[in-house]
Amino acid sequence: MIRMKRNEMMQQCAQTQCPAADQRRSSRPKLSATVVAVMTTAALVLSPFAVTGQALAAPAAATKPQAALAPFVNPKFQNYKQVEYAIKHNLVQPLNTVVTKDGYKLTMNGFIADKYELIILFTAQADSNRAFTSQGSIAHELQLTDVITGKVISGKKMNDAGVYGVSPAKQNNIMYGTAVIRLTTPLTTAPQKVAAEFQLTSLTTSELKQVEALEAQMMAEAKKAYQANPEEKASKTSPELLKKYNALKAKVKKSPPLKAVFVIDPKVWEQESLTLTPEETVDMAGHPIKVNMELTPFTTITTLTSDEAVFTDKAFKEKFNNNYYPSLLIMSGNGEYKPQEGSTYYTYSDHKLTIISESYFLLDKPQSLRLDFTNMKDRKITQQLIIDLSKQ
């Protein structure tokens, strides 16, 4: 089985001049009415394990938790829309677990999850002369372990858990953070109690100021080089600046392991889920492809299947990457389709391609979903599937 992130898939189609995601979605020609009409009928089947979404805080008492979680609804976080959505639907389990060690203080503020994704909201504080920062491969780390079974849910590898942080203005020794764990294999047993062990990276305040100054110089160099030669694709940094920058990065210090243990409210796992099985197939390079979708509050799993072993065939994959790049759009109450922004993983096997996407729309009761397959070179839709959800 082959696992591929969205950015890796984009690299494969670089030779066809794949546009950026926002450009790709804003320049779509309409299909003929006949094609759309043929593909709009879908059979919708509720998952047998679907249940009504459970709020973790009563609406009347939600104002205070929402105010406490406001620092995490920040566009600087990659997944801030998911956090905003979770707060809106009272799906954040409030936490107040505090760990202190060697001048560091770590507070667990909230937990959000479905069986494909776990999110921890936390606040970190260091001595006033230190400043939290991530520099390239030197990043904040998290290992999450099921306390009862002893099983590691995510290791400290960078792709196992993405730990992101934002500091208030002029307070770099404080960091509001989100730790995101995305799973290509769903949790079969919901954890009841977990241990979150963080190691956070920082520089001294003066060192961080030097890093920021060097980054500004490097950006100015790159801009000047581009203006002098727009055809030059690779940005160049003078050896002197690069040497100074690498020397400062080498001074990044890891915190001691900060281990916080907390119990997960069972209501976290009592969430609405929906499975969609359209009767129609889509045609990809002459091959009929079936589409199935599983929707959870925070994840959309789109599965493309074929009776033929095409998804590991080199020639078909090249055609797929060039002519059938998939994207999901949601129609809400205003009648407009809007794309879901966020990370996406691709997993290939002989007869199946699984697309696991970050999402945040199910509990907003969308009217319909639209799955577009696009020719990346011409930016034209080659196939399209519309699924009506208005009667669900």
CSV table of C-alpha atoms in Angstrom, one decimal:
chain,number,residue,atom,x,y,z
A,1,MET,CA,0.0,0.0,0.0
A,2,ILE,CA,1.3,3.4,-0.9
A,3,ARG,CA,0.6,6.5,1.3
A,4,MET,CA,1.0,9.9,-0.2
A,5,LYS,CA,0.4,13.4,1.1
A,6,ARG,CA,-1.3,16.1,-0.9
A,7,ASN,CA,1.9,18.1,-1.4
A,8,GLU,CA,3.7,14.9,-2.7
A,9,MET,CA,0.9,14.3,-5.2
A,10,MET,CA,1.2,17.9,-6.3
A,11,GLN,CA,4.9,17.4,-6.9
A,12,GLN,CA,4.1,14.5,-9.2
A,13,CYS,CA,2.1,16.8,-11.4
A,14,ALA,CA,4.5,19.7,-11.3
A,15,GLN,CA,5.4,19.2,-15.0
A,16,THR,CA,1.9,19.9,-15.9
A,17,GLN,CA,2.0,23.3,-14.1
A,18,CYS,CA,-0.5,22.5,-11.3
A,19,PRO,CA,-1.8,25.7,-10.0
A,20,ALA,CA,-2.2,26.6,-6.3
A,21,ALA,CA,-5.3,25.2,-4.6
A,22,ASP,CA,-7.1,28.6,-4.4
A,23,GLN,CA,-6.4,29.3,-8.1
A,24,ARG,CA,-7.5,25.8,-9.1
A,25,ARG,CA,-10.8,26.2,-7.5
A,26,SER,CA,-11.6,29.7,-8.6
A,27,SER,CA,-11.3,29.0,-12.3
A,28,ARG,CA,-13.7,26.2,-13.1
A,29,PRO,CA,-15.8,26.1,-16.3
A,30,LYS,CA,-19.3,24.7,-15.9
A,31,LEU,CA,-20.2,21.3,-17.2
A,32,SER,CA,-23.1,21.0,-19.6
A,33,ALA,CA,-26.5,20.6,-17.9
A,34,THR,CA,-26.8,17.1,-19.3
A,35,VAL,CA,-23.6,15.9,-17.7
A,36,VAL,CA,-24.5,17.4,-14.3
A,37,ALA,CA,-28.0,16.0,-14.5
A,38,VAL,CA,-26.7,12.5,-15.2
A,39,MET,CA,-24.4,12.6,-12.2
A,40,THR,CA,-26.5,14.2,-9.5
A,41,THR,CA,-28.7,11.3,-8.4
A,42,ALA,CA,-27.1,9.4,-5.5
A,43,ALA,CA,-28.2,6.7,-3.1
A,44,LEU,CA,-27.5,7.9,0.4
A,45,VAL,CA,-27.1,5.3,3.1
A,46,LEU,CA,-26.7,6.1,6.8
A,47,SER,CA,-23.8,4.3,8.5
A,48,PRO,CA,-25.0,1.6,10.9
A,49,PHE,CA,-22.8,3.2,13.6
A,50,ALA,CA,-24.1,6.7,13.1
A,51,VAL,CA,-25.4,8.5,16.2
A,52,THR,CA,-26.5,12.0,17.0
A,53,GLY,CA,-23.6,14.4,17.7
A,54,GLN,CA,-23.1,14.9,21.4
A,55,ALA,CA,-22.2,18.3,22.8
A,56,LEU,CA,-19.5,18.4,25.5
A,57,ALA,CA,-20.7,21.6,27.1
A,58,ALA,CA,-24.3,22.7,27.6
A,59,PRO,CA,-25.1,25.7,25.3
A,60,ALA,CA,-26.2,27.9,28.3
A,61,ALA,CA,-22.7,27.4,29.9
A,62,ALA,CA,-20.8,27.5,26.6
A,63,THR,CA,-19.9,31.2,26.7
A,64,LYS,CA,-17.1,30.8,29.2
A,65,PRO,CA,-15.4,27.8,27.5
A,66,GLN,CA,-15.7,29.6,24.1
A,67,ALA,CA,-14.0,32.7,25.5
A,68,ALA,CA,-11.2,30.5,27.0
A,69,LEU,CA,-10.6,28.8,23.7
A,70,ALA,CA,-10.6,32.0,21.6
A,71,PRO,CA,-6.8,32.2,21.3
A,72,PHE,CA,-6.9,28.9,19.3
A,73,VAL,CA,-9.2,30.4,16.6
A,74,ASN,CA,-6.4,32.1,14.9
A,75,PRO,CA,-5.7,32.1,11.1
A,76,LYS,CA,-2.0,31.5,11.9
A,77,PHE,CA,-3.0,27.9,12.9
A,78,GLN,CA,-3.3,25.6,9.9
A,79,ASN,CA,-6.4,24.0,11.3
A,80,TYR,CA,-8.1,27.0,12.9
A,81,LYS,CA,-11.4,26.5,11.0
A,82,GLN,CA,-11.7,23.0,12.5
A,83,VAL,CA,-11.2,24.4,16.0
A,84,GLU,CA,-13.7,27.2,15.3
A,85,TYR,CA,-16.2,24.6,14.0
A,86,ALA,CA,-15.7,22.4,17.1
A,87,ILE,CA,-16.2,25.3,19.4
A,88,LYS,CA,-19.4,26.3,17.5
A,89,HIS,CA,-20.9,22.8,18.0
A,90,ASN,CA,-19.6,22.3,21.6
A,91,LEU,CA,-17.4,19.4,20.6
A,92,VAL,CA,-14.3,20.6,22.6
A,93,GLN,CA,-13.7,18.7,25.8
A,94,PRO,CA,-12.4,21.4,28.2
A,95,LEU,CA,-9.2,20.4,30.0
A,96,ASN,CA,-7.2,22.0,32.8
A,97,THR,CA,-4.2,19.7,33.3
A,98,VAL,CA,-1.0,21.5,34.3
A,99,VAL,CA,2.6,20.3,34.2
A,100,THR,CA,5.6,22.3,35.4
A,101,LYS,CA,9.3,21.4,35.0
A,102,ASP,CA,12.6,23.2,34.8
A,103,GLY,CA,11.2,26.6,34.1
A,104,TYR,CA,8.4,25.4,31.7
A,105,LYS,CA,4.7,25.3,32.3
A,106,LEU,CA,2.3,23.3,30.1
A,107,THR,CA,-1.5,23.5,30.3
A,108,MET,CA,-3.9,21.3,28.4
A,109,ASN,CA,-6.8,23.4,27.4
A,110,GLY,CA,-9.0,21.2,25.2
A,111,PHE,CA,-9.3,18.0,23.3
A,112,ILE,CA,-11.1,17.4,20.0
A,113,ALA,CA,-11.4,14.1,18.1
A,114,ASP,CA,-13.0,11.7,15.8
A,115,LYS,CA,-11.6,8.3,14.8
A,116,TYR,CA,-9.4,9.7,12.1
A,117,GLU,CA,-8.1,12.8,13.8
A,118,LEU,CA,-7.1,14.0,17.3
A,119,ILE,CA,-6.4,17.6,18.2
A,120,ILE,CA,-5.0,18.9,21.5
A,121,LEU,CA,-5.2,22.6,22.4
A,122,PHE,CA,-2.5,23.7,24.9
A,123,THR,CA,-0.7,26.7,26.4
A,124,ALA,CA,3.0,26.7,27.1
A,125,GLN,CA,5.0,29.2,29.1
A,126,ALA,CA,8.8,29.4,29.6
A,127,ASP,CA,11.1,31.7,31.5
A,128,SER,CA,10.9,35.3,30.4
A,129,ASN,CA,14.3,35.2,28.6
A,130,ARG,CA,13.2,32.4,26.3
A,131,ALA,CA,11.2,32.5,23.1
A,132,PHE,CA,9.3,29.6,21.6
A,133,THR,CA,10.1,28.8,17.9
A,134,SER,CA,10.3,26.1,15.3
A,135,GLN,CA,13.1,26.2,12.8
A,136,GLY,CA,12.7,23.9,9.8
A,137,SER,CA,13.3,20.3,10.9
A,138,ILE,CA,13.9,21.4,14.5
A,139,ALA,CA,10.3,21.4,15.6
A,140,HIS,CA,8.0,20.9,18.6
A,141,GLU,CA,7.4,17.2,19.2
A,142,LEU,CA,4.6,15.2,20.8
A,143,GLN,CA,4.2,11.5,21.6
A,144,LEU,CA,0.6,10.5,22.5
A,145,THR,CA,0.1,7.1,24.3
A,146,ASP,CA,-2.9,5.2,25.4
A,147,VAL,CA,-2.3,4.9,29.1
A,148,ILE,CA,-4.5,1.8,29.5
A,149,THR,CA,-3.1,-0.3,26.7
A,150,GLY,CA,0.4,1.3,26.5
A,151,LYS,CA,0.0,1.6,22.8
A,152,VAL,CA,1.7,4.7,21.1
A,153,ILE,CA,-1.0,6.5,19.1
A,154,SER,CA,1.5,8.9,17.5
A,155,GLY,CA,5.3,8.9,17.8
A,156,LYS,CA,7.7,11.9,17.7
A,157,LYS,CA,8.2,11.8,14.0
A,158,MET,CA,7.3,15.1,12.4
A,159,ASN,CA,4.5,13.6,10.3
A,160,ASP,CA,3.0,11.7,13.2
A,161,ALA,CA,1.9,14.8,15.0
A,162,GLY,CA,2.0,18.4,13.8
A,163,VAL,CA,2.6,20.8,16.7
A,164,TYR,CA,2.0,24.4,15.8
A,165,GLY,CA,2.3,27.5,18.1
A,166,VAL,CA,1.4,31.2,18.1
A,167,SER,CA,2.7,33.7,20.6
A,168,PRO,CA,0.9,36.9,21.7
A,169,ALA,CA,2.6,40.1,20.7
A,170,LYS,CA,5.8,40.8,22.6
A,171,GLN,CA,5.3,37.7,24.7
A,172,ASN,CA,7.3,35.0,22.9
A,173,ASN,CA,7.8,33.1,26.1
A,174,ILE,CA,4.1,32.2,25.9
A,175,MET,CA,2.7,30.0,23.2
A,176,TYR,CA,-0.9,28.9,22.3
A,177,GLY,CA,-0.6,25.6,20.5
A,178,THR,CA,-2.5,23.0,18.6
A,179,ALA,CA,-1.2,19.4,18.2
A,180,VAL,CA,-2.8,17.6,15.3
A,181,ILE,CA,-2.7,13.8,14.8
A,182,ARG,CA,-4.1,12.5,11.6
A,183,LEU,CA,-4.7,8.8,11.2
A,184,THR,CA,-4.9,6.9,7.9
A,185,THR,CA,-6.1,3.9,9.8
A,186,PRO,CA,-9.1,4.7,12.0
A,187,LEU,CA,-9.1,4.1,15.7
A,188,THR,CA,-10.9,0.8,16.4
A,189,THR,CA,-10.8,1.2,20.2
A,190,ALA,CA,-11.4,4.7,21.5
A,191,PRO,CA,-8.8,5.7,24.1
A,192,GLN,CA,-10.1,6.4,27.6
A,193,LYS,CA,-7.0,7.9,29.1
A,194,VAL,CA,-3.9,9.3,27.3
A,195,ALA,CA,-0.5,10.6,28.1
A,196,ALA,CA,0.7,13.6,26.0
A,197,GLU,CA,4.5,14.0,26.2
A,198,PHE,CA,5.6,17.3,24.6
A,199,GLN,CA,9.1,18.6,23.9
A,200,LEU,CA,9.0,22.2,22.9
A,201,THR,CA,11.8,24.2,21.1
A,202,SER,CA,13.0,27.7,21.9
A,203,LEU,CA,15.8,30.2,21.6
A,204,THR,CA,16.7,33.0,23.9
A,205,THR,CA,14.8,36.2,23.2
A,206,SER,CA,17.9,37.9,21.7
A,207,GLU,CA,18.6,34.9,19.5
A,208,LEU,CA,15.1,34.8,18.1
A,209,LYS,CA,15.4,38.6,17.2
A,210,GLN,CA,18.6,37.8,15.3
A,211,VAL,CA,16.9,34.9,13.5
A,212,GLU,CA,14.0,37.2,12.5
A,213,ALA,CA,16.4,39.8,11.3
A,214,LEU,CA,18.3,37.3,9.2
A,215,GLU,CA,15.1,35.9,7.7
A,216,ALA,CA,14.1,39.5,6.7
A,217,GLN,CA,17.5,39.9,5.0
A,218,MET,CA,17.2,36.6,3.3
A,219,MET,CA,13.8,37.5,2.0
A,220,ALA,CA,15.1,40.8,0.7
A,221,GLU,CA,17.9,39.0,-1.1
A,222,ALA,CA,15.5,36.6,-2.7
A,223,LYS,CA,13.2,39.4,-3.8
A,224,LYS,CA,16.1,41.4,-5.3
A,225,ALA,CA,17.4,38.3,-7.1
A,226,TYR,CA,13.9,37.6,-8.5
A,227,GLN,CA,13.5,41.2,-9.8
A,228,ALA,CA,16.9,40.9,-11.5
A,229,ASN,CA,16.0,37.6,-13.1
A,230,PRO,CA,12.4,36.5,-12.9
A,231,GLU,CA,13.2,33.3,-14.8
A,232,GLU,CA,15.4,32.1,-12.1
A,233,LYS,CA,13.3,29.6,-10.1
A,234,ALA,CA,15.7,28.7,-7.3
A,235,SER,CA,16.0,31.4,-4.6
A,236,LYS,CA,19.6,32.0,-3.6
A,237,THR,CA,21.0,33.1,-0.2
A,238,SER,CA,24.5,34.4,0.2
A,239,PRO,CA,26.8,32.0,2.0
A,240,GLU,CA,27.5,34.5,4.7
A,241,LEU,CA,23.9,34.9,5.7
A,242,LEU,CA,23.2,31.2,5.5
A,243,LYS,CA,26.2,30.5,7.7
A,244,LYS,CA,24.9,32.9,10.4
A,245,TYR,CA,21.4,31.5,10.1
A,246,ASN,CA,22.5,27.9,10.5
A,247,ALA,CA,24.7,28.9,13.5
A,248,LEU,CA,21.6,30.4,15.2
A,249,LYS,CA,19.4,27.4,14.4
A,250,ALA,CA,22.0,25.2,16.1
A,251,LYS,CA,21.3,27.0,19.3
A,252,VAL,CA,17.6,25.9,19.4
A,253,LYS,CA,17.0,24.2,22.7
A,254,LYS,CA,14.5,21.5,23.5
A,255,SER,CA,12.5,21.6,26.7
A,256,PRO,CA,12.6,18.6,29.0
A,257,PRO,CA,9.8,16.1,28.4
A,258,LEU,CA,6.5,17.6,29.6
A,259,LYS,CA,4.1,14.8,30.2
A,260,ALA,CA,0.4,15.5,30.8
A,261,VAL,CA,-2.1,12.7,31.5
A,262,PHE,CA,-5.8,13.3,31.0
A,263,VAL,CA,-9.0,11.2,30.8
A,264,ILE,CA,-11.1,11.5,27.6
A,265,ASP,CA,-14.8,12.2,28.1
A,266,PRO,CA,-16.8,9.2,26.4
A,267,LYS,CA,-19.0,11.8,24.7
A,268,VAL,CA,-16.0,12.8,22.5
A,269,TRP,CA,-16.5,9.5,20.6
A,270,GLU,CA,-20.3,9.8,20.4
A,271,GLN,CA,-20.5,11.6,17.1
A,272,GLU,CA,-22.6,11.8,14.0
A,273,SER,CA,-21.3,9.9,11.0
A,274,LEU,CA,-22.7,9.5,7.5
A,275,THR,CA,-21.8,7.1,4.7
A,276,LEU,CA,-22.7,8.0,1.1
A,277,THR,CA,-22.8,5.4,-1.7
A,278,PRO,CA,-23.8,7.0,-5.1
A,279,GLU,CA,-25.0,4.5,-7.7
A,280,GLU,CA,-23.3,6.3,-10.5
A,281,THR,CA,-19.7,5.7,-11.6
A,282,VAL,CA,-17.3,8.3,-13.0
A,283,ASP,CA,-15.3,7.6,-16.1
A,284,MET,CA,-11.5,8.0,-15.7
A,285,ALA,CA,-9.5,7.3,-18.8
A,286,GLY,CA,-12.0,4.7,-19.9
A,287,HIS,CA,-12.3,3.0,-16.6
A,288,PRO,CA,-15.5,3.1,-14.5
A,289,ILE,CA,-14.7,4.2,-11.0
A,290,LYS,CA,-17.1,3.9,-8.0
A,291,VAL,CA,-17.1,6.6,-5.4
A,292,ASN,CA,-17.9,6.1,-1.7
A,293,MET,CA,-17.7,8.8,1.0
A,294,GLU,CA,-17.6,8.6,4.8
A,295,LEU,CA,-18.3,11.8,6.7
A,296,THR,CA,-17.4,12.4,10.3
A,297,PRO,CA,-17.4,15.8,12.1
A,298,PHE,CA,-13.7,16.5,11.3
A,299,THR,CA,-12.7,14.1,8.5
A,300,THR,CA,-14.0,13.2,5.0
A,301,ILE,CA,-12.9,9.8,3.6
A,302,THR,CA,-13.4,9.6,-0.2
A,303,THR,CA,-12.8,6.1,-1.6
A,304,LEU,CA,-12.4,5.5,-5.4
A,305,THR,CA,-12.6,1.8,-6.3
A,306,SER,CA,-12.3,-0.1,-9.6
A,307,ASP,CA,-12.8,-3.7,-10.6
A,308,GLU,CA,-9.5,-3.5,-12.3
A,309,ALA,CA,-6.0,-3.1,-10.7
A,310,VAL,CA,-5.5,0.5,-12.0
A,311,PHE,CA,-4.5,2.6,-9.0
A,312,THR,CA,-1.0,1.1,-8.8
A,313,ASP,CA,-0.6,1.1,-12.6
A,314,LYS,CA,2.0,3.7,-13.6
A,315,ALA,CA,0.3,4.8,-16.8
A,316,PHE,CA,-3.1,5.2,-15.1
A,317,LYS,CA,-1.7,7.1,-12.1
A,318,GLU,CA,0.0,9.5,-14.5
A,319,LYS,CA,-3.3,10.1,-16.3
A,320,PHE,CA,-5.2,10.4,-12.9
A,321,ASN,CA,-2.7,12.9,-11.5
A,322,ASN,CA,-2.8,15.0,-14.7
A,323,ASN,CA,-6.5,14.8,-15.6
A,324,TYR,CA,-8.5,13.8,-12.5
A,325,TYR,CA,-7.2,15.7,-9.6
A,326,PRO,CA,-10.0,15.5,-7.0
A,327,SER,CA,-11.4,18.3,-4.8
A,328,LEU,CA,-14.4,18.5,-2.6
A,329,LEU,CA,-16.8,21.5,-2.5
A,330,ILE,CA,-19.7,22.1,-0.1
A,331,MET,CA,-23.0,23.9,-0.7
A,332,SER,CA,-24.3,25.7,2.4
A,333,GLY,CA,-27.4,27.8,2.9
A,334,ASN,CA,-26.4,30.6,0.6
A,335,GLY,CA,-26.4,28.2,-2.4
A,336,GLU,CA,-22.7,28.6,-3.2
A,337,TYR,CA,-20.2,25.8,-3.4
A,338,LYS,CA,-17.1,26.4,-1.3
A,339,PRO,CA,-13.9,24.3,-1.1
A,340,GLN,CA,-12.7,22.7,2.2
A,341,GLU,CA,-9.2,23.9,2.9
A,342,GLY,CA,-6.8,21.6,4.8
A,343,SER,CA,-4.5,18.7,4.8
A,344,THR,CA,-5.2,15.6,2.6
A,345,TYR,CA,-3.6,12.2,2.5
A,346,TYR,CA,-3.7,9.7,-0.3
A,347,THR,CA,-3.4,5.9,0.1
A,348,TYR,CA,-3.2,3.7,-3.0
A,349,SER,CA,-3.7,0.0,-3.4
A,350,ASP,CA,-4.4,-2.1,-6.6
A,351,HIS,CA,-8.1,-1.5,-6.7
A,352,LYS,CA,-8.6,1.5,-4.4
A,353,LEU,CA,-7.5,5.0,-3.8
A,354,THR,CA,-8.5,6.4,-0.4
A,355,ILE,CA,-8.4,10.2,0.1
A,356,ILE,CA,-8.5,11.3,3.8
A,357,SER,CA,-9.3,15.0,4.1
A,358,GLU,CA,-9.5,17.4,6.9
A,359,SER,CA,-13.1,18.9,7.0
A,360,TYR,CA,-15.5,20.9,9.2
A,361,PHE,CA,-18.9,20.9,7.6
A,362,LEU,CA,-21.1,17.9,8.5
A,363,LEU,CA,-22.8,19.4,11.6
A,364,ASP,CA,-23.5,22.6,9.6
A,365,LYS,CA,-26.0,20.5,7.6
A,366,PRO,CA,-24.8,21.2,4.0
A,367,GLN,CA,-27.3,21.1,1.2
A,368,SER,CA,-25.1,19.1,-1.1
A,369,LEU,CA,-21.5,18.0,-1.9
A,370,ARG,CA,-19.7,18.3,-5.2
A,371,LEU,CA,-16.7,16.2,-6.1
A,372,ASP,CA,-14.7,17.8,-9.0
A,373,PHE,CA,-12.1,15.9,-11.0
A,374,THR,CA,-9.9,18.5,-12.8
A,375,ASN,CA,-7.4,18.5,-15.6
A,376,MET,CA,-4.6,20.4,-13.9
A,377,LYS,CA,-3.0,21.8,-17.1
A,378,ASP,CA,-6.1,23.2,-18.7
A,379,ARG,CA,-7.9,23.8,-15.3
A,380,LYS,CA,-11.0,22.2,-16.6
A,381,ILE,CA,-13.4,19.8,-14.9
A,382,THR,CA,-13.2,16.4,-16.6
A,383,GLN,CA,-15.7,14.6,-14.3
A,384,GLN,CA,-18.1,15.8,-11.6
A,385,LEU,CA,-20.3,14.2,-9.0
A,386,ILE,CA,-23.0,16.1,-7.1
A,387,ILE,CA,-24.7,14.5,-4.1
A,388,ASP,CA,-27.9,16.0,-2.7
A,389,LEU,CA,-27.9,16.1,1.1
A,390,SER,CA,-30.9,18.4,1.6
A,391,LYS,CA,-33.3,15.5,2.6
A,392,GLN,CA,-30.9,13.8,5.0
